């Protein structure tokens, strides 16, 4: 039995040590071994301190209890439980007591290890430089110090209560506590011991009540989050009283040691429980009911002001600059020409249909996939252009044969990307590509891609082996494949037999030991998904689920990922109600991952954030100043969409700074909602290049809109700036309240109600084709707004959406044309620019309307037949042009000679 237990312990330890050691090798590979050692040592010290503390306290108390003199034999004879005699039990207790104490201490140590981050934050805490409005303490006390002391208090309380329970069990087994027919009998030694433990538990409870005082700043009781009137004037005084009462009760336990009976103990416990229930349950409820609710605004006004101020600080809303936006209807052709860069960067490709089009045109093989479309900006041939990029990654679940060699040695990486401008289309209604095919064919001014291989991407398998005798597929070329050998520095060397054994055990893969393809130069790559890679190095940050890829001037592919610091311990701040966010959020970190060799770098994006400064102090060398990021990557930093969406949702409520307006929800905003794919959803923020009012040049911004609550007109728009030197600045533009500005839902309704557009959409939605309505974009231009919505056409039997029309709405005018330029000309006049190769729409030859009626009739029939052929092909541009010619021919027929 002992041998079996020992073997089990060795097996469990080995199962834990193998992943630990292989992770250590991986941390060495990525260059963050010190981070690994800091996290490991933090866990190790916590385990040792807590487990040793538990072991010493438990063993000393239980050993002392065993040595307490046993009662006389008559007590044992009167025992009603029918337990074995003390002579039988005592040897067993002495034998298994150390083991039981050790197991409890071991489990306590393991449970304490998960709190290493709380301890590390406490040790390396940096001040916030601001105080809470109730206690006047630095906010760092609530974020770093209070959680640590509550953790210590919880451990101490668990230790004392566990010891108390074990003492009761041991007293029963020893017959120090005997249940007889007449009464409960307890020896003097056991009584003293239990009273001392009770005294210690009540002292700890007194400390707990004192710590609970600071928790009122997180109270959800009032009209807003944080301490309310009832919390401050009822709960807080009662917690002070309960702390004192618990101390007095502890004193009663101590005095009871000298006095016989249990009256002081029973009286103290009863008074404490009654005060606890009444003081924290009944009294605050009565105060709320009779004092607060009859005049709630007057009572809660200062506390509402606290929540508004602290919530705005917690989400960075206090940094938003507010400006008026008149929303005039004074746009003309000259204004459009002044904002030509804005017009040229209006996004006509929605990422959902575009992803389907990319998949049909550029996945090349079934085992490649485009997971996402990223929007970024590049300066191409002196022009500031907004591009849509999508990396071509390996889809391991779609491999033609998922044998071990294919999945881990041959198909090791994705290859290249596709990229194109957001506003350009081909004559067939398809996106124009600046980067396409394999190997990448690059045009439009983008750098030549010298390292298209994607070994580290948004998705991956568990591991890949490079530097083997097996050929790695680089890319397919017609009927042949091009193979390559990895030349980067990524991966862990598995040259030795011992390492092969370790990784074979970790992944449960015998082929790592038996394969003849592995050489002395072979390396193993793991944690290849960029999100998991970053989370493994820095688990204390939250990372954006949507990394985006950048093409550097040197032709390498590099992932950029936003990292966040967050806590749920910011006083008075309302929680975001987003999983993992808490009630404080900062985009404090920018991270990069090289797609070829997996090199990882972390940079501090917000040095004012105390949380990121605390982690920088705890992990020296992990975080670099943002100024050390290569300039070519810094040019592609963008304000994160997820962070912006949370800020926008909070700002919809917390732009109201007056407590009375906030309480009455007089100026509550909401994000616009639209029906997409049959579901009603919040309108997503979107990137665009535009010139903000009062600025000299266009810049890359992230934009969202606001409606008044329960109304569909527009009240404001919020912009996040991404270009230096204004990166990270938020600006809100508020419309005049007396002016009715159509919101997105109303614009959708107007488009649907337009008779010409409605007729065209009905025609297109006939059997065999489907109209896909793209994102509705509101584009601010100077002091006005235009709405732009692309329309795509897709066959029901196919999945290749084609952009066929662009709808523009300005004021009361609506135009739907084949191109954006033509729609703008229809509304604002002027001449449409000459169509480039990418914008050309095929047009029939000019009509000769002279001749006889018979000739004109024949001509009309020919045009009608061509129109029907175009309709069957789904060529709506040709169909529209033929319909125009048919109308002209029929008019000629009706005109007298």
JSON list of N, CA and C in Angstrom, two decimals, residues 29-69:
[
{"chain": "A", "resi": 29, "resn": "UNK", "atom": "N", "xyz": [13.46, 30.23, -24.96]},
{"chain": "A", "resi": 29, "resn": "UNK", "atom": "CA", "xyz": [13.46, 30.48, -26.41]},
{"chain": "A", "resi": 29, "resn": "UNK", "atom": "C", "xyz": [12.96, 31.87, -26.73]},
{"chain": "A", "resi": 30, "resn": "UNK", "atom": "N", "xyz": [11.87, 32.32, -26.08]},
{"chain": "A", "resi": 30, "resn": "UNK", "atom": "CA", "xyz": [11.30, 33.63, -26.41]},
{"chain": "A", "resi": 30, "resn": "UNK", "atom": "C", "xyz": [12.01, 34.77, -25.68]},
{"chain": "A", "resi": 31, "resn": "UNK", "atom": "N", "xyz": [12.94, 34.45, -24.78]},
{"chain": "A", "resi": 31, "resn": "UNK", "atom": "CA", "xyz": [13.74, 35.48, -24.13]},
{"chain": "A", "resi": 31, "resn": "UNK", "atom": "C", "xyz": [13.11, 36.09, -22.90]},
{"chain": "A", "resi": 32, "resn": "UNK", "atom": "N", "xyz": [12.18, 35.38, -22.27]},
{"chain": "A", "resi": 32, "resn": "UNK", "atom": "CA", "xyz": [11.52, 35.91, -21.07]},
{"chain": "A", "resi": 32, "resn": "UNK", "atom": "C", "xyz": [11.64, 34.93, -19.90]},
{"chain": "A", "resi": 33, "resn": "UNK", "atom": "N", "xyz": [12.83, 34.36, -19.74]},
{"chain": "A", "resi": 33, "resn": "UNK", "atom": "CA", "xyz": [13.05, 33.40, -18.66]},
{"chain": "A", "resi": 33, "resn": "UNK", "atom": "C", "xyz": [12.90, 34.05, -17.29]},
{"chain": "A", "resi": 34, "resn": "UNK", "atom": "N", "xyz": [13.27, 35.34, -17.17]},
{"chain": "A", "resi": 34, "resn": "UNK", "atom": "CA", "xyz": [13.14, 36.01, -15.87]},
{"chain": "A", "resi": 34, "resn": "UNK", "atom": "C", "xyz": [11.68, 36.16, -15.47]},
{"chain": "A", "resi": 35, "resn": "UNK", "atom": "N", "xyz": [10.81, 36.37, -16.46]},
{"chain": "A", "resi": 35, "resn": "UNK", "atom": "CA", "xyz": [9.37, 36.45, -16.17]},
{"chain": "A", "resi": 35, "resn": "UNK", "atom": "C", "xyz": [8.89, 35.10, -15.63]},
{"chain": "A", "resi": 36, "resn": "UNK", "atom": "N", "xyz": [9.33, 34.02, -16.26]},
{"chain": "A", "resi": 36, "resn": "UNK", "atom": "CA", "xyz": [8.96, 32.68, -15.81]},
{"chain": "A", "resi": 36, "resn": "UNK", "atom": "C", "xyz": [9.43, 32.45, -14.37]},
{"chain": "A", "resi": 37, "resn": "UNK", "atom": "N", "xyz": [10.68, 32.83, -14.08]},
{"chain": "A", "resi": 37, "resn": "UNK", "atom": "CA", "xyz": [11.22, 32.61, -12.74]},
{"chain": "A", "resi": 37, "resn": "UNK", "atom": "C", "xyz": [10.49, 33.44, -11.70]},
{"chain": "A", "resi": 38, "resn": "UNK", "atom": "N", "xyz": [10.11, 34.67, -12.07]},
{"chain": "A", "resi": 38, "resn": "UNK", "atom": "CA", "xyz": [9.38, 35.52, -11.12]},
{"chain": "A", "resi": 38, "resn": "UNK", "atom": "C", "xyz": [8.02, 34.91, -10.79]},
{"chain": "A", "resi": 39, "resn": "UNK", "atom": "N", "xyz": [7.29, 34.46, -11.83]},
{"chain": "A", "resi": 39, "resn": "UNK", "atom": "CA", "xyz": [5.99, 33.85, -11.56]},
{"chain": "A", "resi": 39, "resn": "UNK", "atom": "C", "xyz": [6.14, 32.55, -10.79]},
{"chain": "A", "resi": 40, "resn": "UNK", "atom": "N", "xyz": [7.15, 31.75, -11.15]},
{"chain": "A", "resi": 40, "resn": "UNK", "atom": "CA", "xyz": [7.35, 30.47, -10.46]},
{"chain": "A", "resi": 40, "resn": "UNK", "atom": "C", "xyz": [7.75, 30.69, -9.01]},
{"chain": "A", "resi": 41, "resn": "UNK", "atom": "N", "xyz": [8.67, 31.62, -8.78]},
{"chain": "A", "resi": 41, "resn": "UNK", "atom": "CA", "xyz": [9.11, 31.87, -7.40]},
{"chain": "A", "resi": 41, "resn": "UNK", "atom": "C", "xyz": [7.98, 32.45, -6.56]},
{"chain": "A", "resi": 42, "resn": "UNK", "atom": "N", "xyz": [7.13, 33.29, -7.16]},
{"chain": "A", "resi": 42, "resn": "UNK", "atom": "CA", "xyz": [5.98, 33.84, -6.41]},
{"chain": "A", "resi": 42, "resn": "UNK", "atom": "C", "xyz": [5.06, 32.72, -5.97]},
{"chain": "A", "resi": 43, "resn": "UNK", "atom": "N", "xyz": [4.77, 31.82, -6.89]},
{"chain": "A", "resi": 43, "resn": "UNK", "atom": "CA", "xyz": [3.92, 30.67, -6.53]},
{"chain": "A", "resi": 43, "resn": "UNK", "atom": "C", "xyz": [4.61, 29.79, -5.49]},
{"chain": "A", "resi": 44, "resn": "UNK", "atom": "N", "xyz": [5.91, 29.57, -5.71]},
{"chain": "A", "resi": 44, "resn": "UNK", "atom": "CA", "xyz": [6.65, 28.70, -4.79]},
{"chain": "A", "resi": 44, "resn": "UNK", "atom": "C", "xyz": [6.69, 29.24, -3.38]},
{"chain": "A", "resi": 45, "resn": "UNK", "atom": "N", "xyz": [7.01, 30.54, -3.25]},
{"chain": "A", "resi": 45, "resn": "UNK", "atom": "CA", "xyz": [7.06, 31.13, -1.91]},
{"chain": "A", "resi": 45, "resn": "UNK", "atom": "C", "xyz": [5.70, 31.12, -1.24]},
{"chain": "A", "resi": 46, "resn": "UNK", "atom": "N", "xyz": [4.65, 31.38, -2.01]},
{"chain": "A", "resi": 46, "resn": "UNK", "atom": "CA", "xyz": [3.30, 31.33, -1.44]},
{"chain": "A", "resi": 46, "resn": "UNK", "atom": "C", "xyz": [2.98, 29.93, -0.94]},
{"chain": "A", "resi": 47, "resn": "UNK", "atom": "N", "xyz": [3.31, 28.94, -1.76]},
{"chain": "A", "resi": 47, "resn": "UNK", "atom": "CA", "xyz": [3.05, 27.56, -1.35]},
{"chain": "A", "resi": 47, "resn": "UNK", "atom": "C", "xyz": [3.79, 27.23, -0.06]},
{"chain": "A", "resi": 48, "resn": "UNK", "atom": "N", "xyz": [5.06, 27.59, 0.01]},
{"chain": "A", "resi": 48, "resn": "UNK", "atom": "CA", "xyz": [5.86, 27.26, 1.20]},
{"chain": "A", "resi": 48, "resn": "UNK", "atom": "C", "xyz": [5.34, 27.98, 2.44]},
{"chain": "A", "resi": 49, "resn": "UNK", "atom": "N", "xyz": [5.10, 29.29, 2.32]},
{"chain": "A", "resi": 49, "resn": "UNK", "atom": "CA", "xyz": [4.69, 30.06, 3.49]},
{"chain": "A", "resi": 49, "resn": "UNK", "atom": "C", "xyz": [3.35, 29.59, 4.01]},
{"chain": "A", "resi": 50, "resn": "UNK", "atom": "N", "xyz": [2.38, 29.41, 3.12]},
{"chain": "A", "resi": 50, "resn": "UNK", "atom": "CA", "xyz": [1.04, 29.03, 3.57]},
{"chain": "A", "resi": 50, "resn": "UNK", "atom": "C", "xyz": [1.02, 27.58, 4.06]},
{"chain": "A", "resi": 51, "resn": "UNK", "atom": "N", "xyz": [1.66, 26.68, 3.32]},
{"chain": "A", "resi": 51, "resn": "UNK", "atom": "CA", "xyz": [1.62, 25.28, 3.73]},
{"chain": "A", "resi": 51, "resn": "UNK", "atom": "C", "xyz": [2.39, 25.08, 5.04]},
{"chain": "A", "resi": 52, "resn": "UNK", "atom": "N", "xyz": [3.55, 25.71, 5.20]},
{"chain": "A", "resi": 52, "resn": "UNK", "atom": "CA", "xyz": [4.29, 25.58, 6.46]},
{"chain": "A", "resi": 52, "resn": "UNK", "atom": "C", "xyz": [3.52, 26.20, 7.62]},
{"chain": "A", "resi": 53, "resn": "UNK", "atom": "N", "xyz": [2.91, 27.38, 7.36]},
{"chain": "A", "resi": 53, "resn": "UNK", "atom": "CA", "xyz": [2.10, 28.02, 8.40]},
{"chain": "A", "resi": 53, "resn": "UNK", "atom": "C", "xyz": [0.95, 27.14, 8.84]},
{"chain": "A", "resi": 54, "resn": "UNK", "atom": "N", "xyz": [0.24, 26.56, 7.87]},
{"chain": "A", "resi": 54, "resn": "UNK", "atom": "CA", "xyz": [-0.87, 25.65, 8.19]},
{"chain": "A", "resi": 54, "resn": "UNK", "atom": "C", "xyz": [-0.35, 24.43, 8.95]},
{"chain": "A", "resi": 55, "resn": "UNK", "atom": "N", "xyz": [0.76, 23.86, 8.48]},
{"chain": "A", "resi": 55, "resn": "UNK", "atom": "CA", "xyz": [1.28, 22.65, 9.10]},
{"chain": "A", "resi": 55, "resn": "UNK", "atom": "C", "xyz": [1.68, 22.89, 10.55]},
{"chain": "A", "resi": 56, "resn": "UNK", "atom": "N", "xyz": [2.40, 23.98, 10.79]},
{"chain": "A", "resi": 56, "resn": "UNK", "atom": "CA", "xyz": [2.86, 24.27, 12.16]},
{"chain": "A", "resi": 56, "resn": "UNK", "atom": "C", "xyz": [1.67, 24.50, 13.08]},
{"chain": "A", "resi": 57, "resn": "UNK", "atom": "N", "xyz": [0.73, 25.33, 12.65]},
{"chain": "A", "resi": 57, "resn": "UNK", "atom": "CA", "xyz": [-0.40, 25.66, 13.51]},
{"chain": "A", "resi": 57, "resn": "UNK", "atom": "C", "xyz": [-1.27, 24.43, 13.76]},
{"chain": "A", "resi": 58, "resn": "UNK", "atom": "N", "xyz": [-1.57, 23.68, 12.70]},
{"chain": "A", "resi": 58, "resn": "UNK", "atom": "CA", "xyz": [-2.41, 22.49, 12.87]},
{"chain": "A", "resi": 58, "resn": "UNK", "atom": "C", "xyz": [-1.73, 21.45, 13.75]},
{"chain": "A", "resi": 59, "resn": "UNK", "atom": "N", "xyz": [-0.47, 21.15, 13.42]},
{"chain": "A", "resi": 59, "resn": "UNK", "atom": "CA", "xyz": [0.22, 20.06, 14.12]},
{"chain": "A", "resi": 59, "resn": "UNK", "atom": "C", "xyz": [0.42, 20.41, 15.60]},
{"chain": "A", "resi": 60, "resn": "UNK", "atom": "N", "xyz": [0.78, 21.66, 15.87]},
{"chain": "A", "resi": 60, "resn": "UNK", "atom": "CA", "xyz": [1.02, 22.03, 17.27]},
{"chain": "A", "resi": 60, "resn": "UNK", "atom": "C", "xyz": [-0.27, 21.97, 18.08]},
{"chain": "A", "resi": 61, "resn": "UNK", "atom": "N", "xyz": [-1.38, 22.45, 17.50]},
{"chain": "A", "resi": 61, "resn": "UNK", "atom": "CA", "xyz": [-2.66, 22.43, 18.22]},
{"chain": "A", "resi": 61, "resn": "UNK", "atom": "C", "xyz": [-3.16, 21.00, 18.42]},
{"chain": "A", "resi": 62, "resn": "UNK", "atom": "N", "xyz": [-3.08, 20.16, 17.38]},
{"chain": "A", "resi": 62, "resn": "UNK", "atom": "CA", "xyz": [-3.59, 18.81, 17.49]},
{"chain": "A", "resi": 62, "resn": "UNK", "atom": "C", "xyz": [-2.70, 17.94, 18.38]},
{"chain": "A", "resi": 63, "resn": "UNK", "atom": "N", "xyz": [-1.39, 18.16, 18.31]},
{"chain": "A", "resi": 63, "resn": "UNK", "atom": "CA", "xyz": [-0.48, 17.42, 19.19]},
{"chain": "A", "resi": 63, "resn": "UNK", "atom": "C", "xyz": [-0.73, 17.78, 20.65]},
{"chain": "A", "resi": 64, "resn": "UNK", "atom": "N", "xyz": [-0.94, 19.09, 20.89]},
{"chain": "A", "resi": 64, "resn": "UNK", "atom": "CA", "xyz": [-1.24, 19.50, 22.27]},
{"chain": "A", "resi": 64, "resn": "UNK", "atom": "C", "xyz": [-2.54, 18.86, 22.75]},
{"chain": "A", "resi": 65, "resn": "UNK", "atom": "N", "xyz": [-3.53, 18.75, 21.84]},
{"chain": "A", "resi": 65, "resn": "UNK", "atom": "CA", "xyz": [-4.80, 18.15, 22.23]},
{"chain": "A", "resi": 65, "resn": "UNK", "atom": "C", "xyz": [-4.64, 16.68, 22.59]},
{"chain": "A", "resi": 66, "resn": "UNK", "atom": "N", "xyz": [-3.77, 15.96, 21.85]},
{"chain": "A", "resi": 66, "resn": "UNK", "atom": "CA", "xyz": [-3.56, 14.54, 22.13]},
{"chain": "A", "resi": 66, "resn": "UNK", "atom": "C", "xyz": [-2.95, 14.35, 23.51]},
{"chain": "A", "resi": 67, "resn": "UNK", "atom": "N", "xyz": [-2.08, 15.26, 23.88]},
{"chain": "A", "resi": 67, "resn": "UNK", "atom": "CA", "xyz": [-1.39, 15.13, 25.17]},
{"chain": "A", "resi": 67, "resn": "UNK", "atom": "C", "xyz": [-2.25, 15.54, 26.35]},
{"chain": "A", "resi": 68, "resn": "UNK", "atom": "N", "xyz": [-3.43, 16.10, 26.05]},
{"chain": "A", "resi": 68, "resn": "UNK", "atom": "CA", "xyz": [-4.33, 16.46, 27.15]},
{"chain": "A", "resi": 68, "resn": "UNK", "atom": "C", "xyz": [-4.80, 15.19, 27.86]},
{"chain": "A", "resi": 69, "resn": "UNK", "atom": "N", "xyz": [-4.87, 15.23, 29.16]},
{"chain": "A", "resi": 69, "resn": "UNK", "atom": "CA", "xyz": [-5.23, 14.04, 29.94]},
{"chain": "A", "resi": 69, "resn": "UNK", "atom": "C", "xyz": [-6.63, 13.55, 29.57]}
]
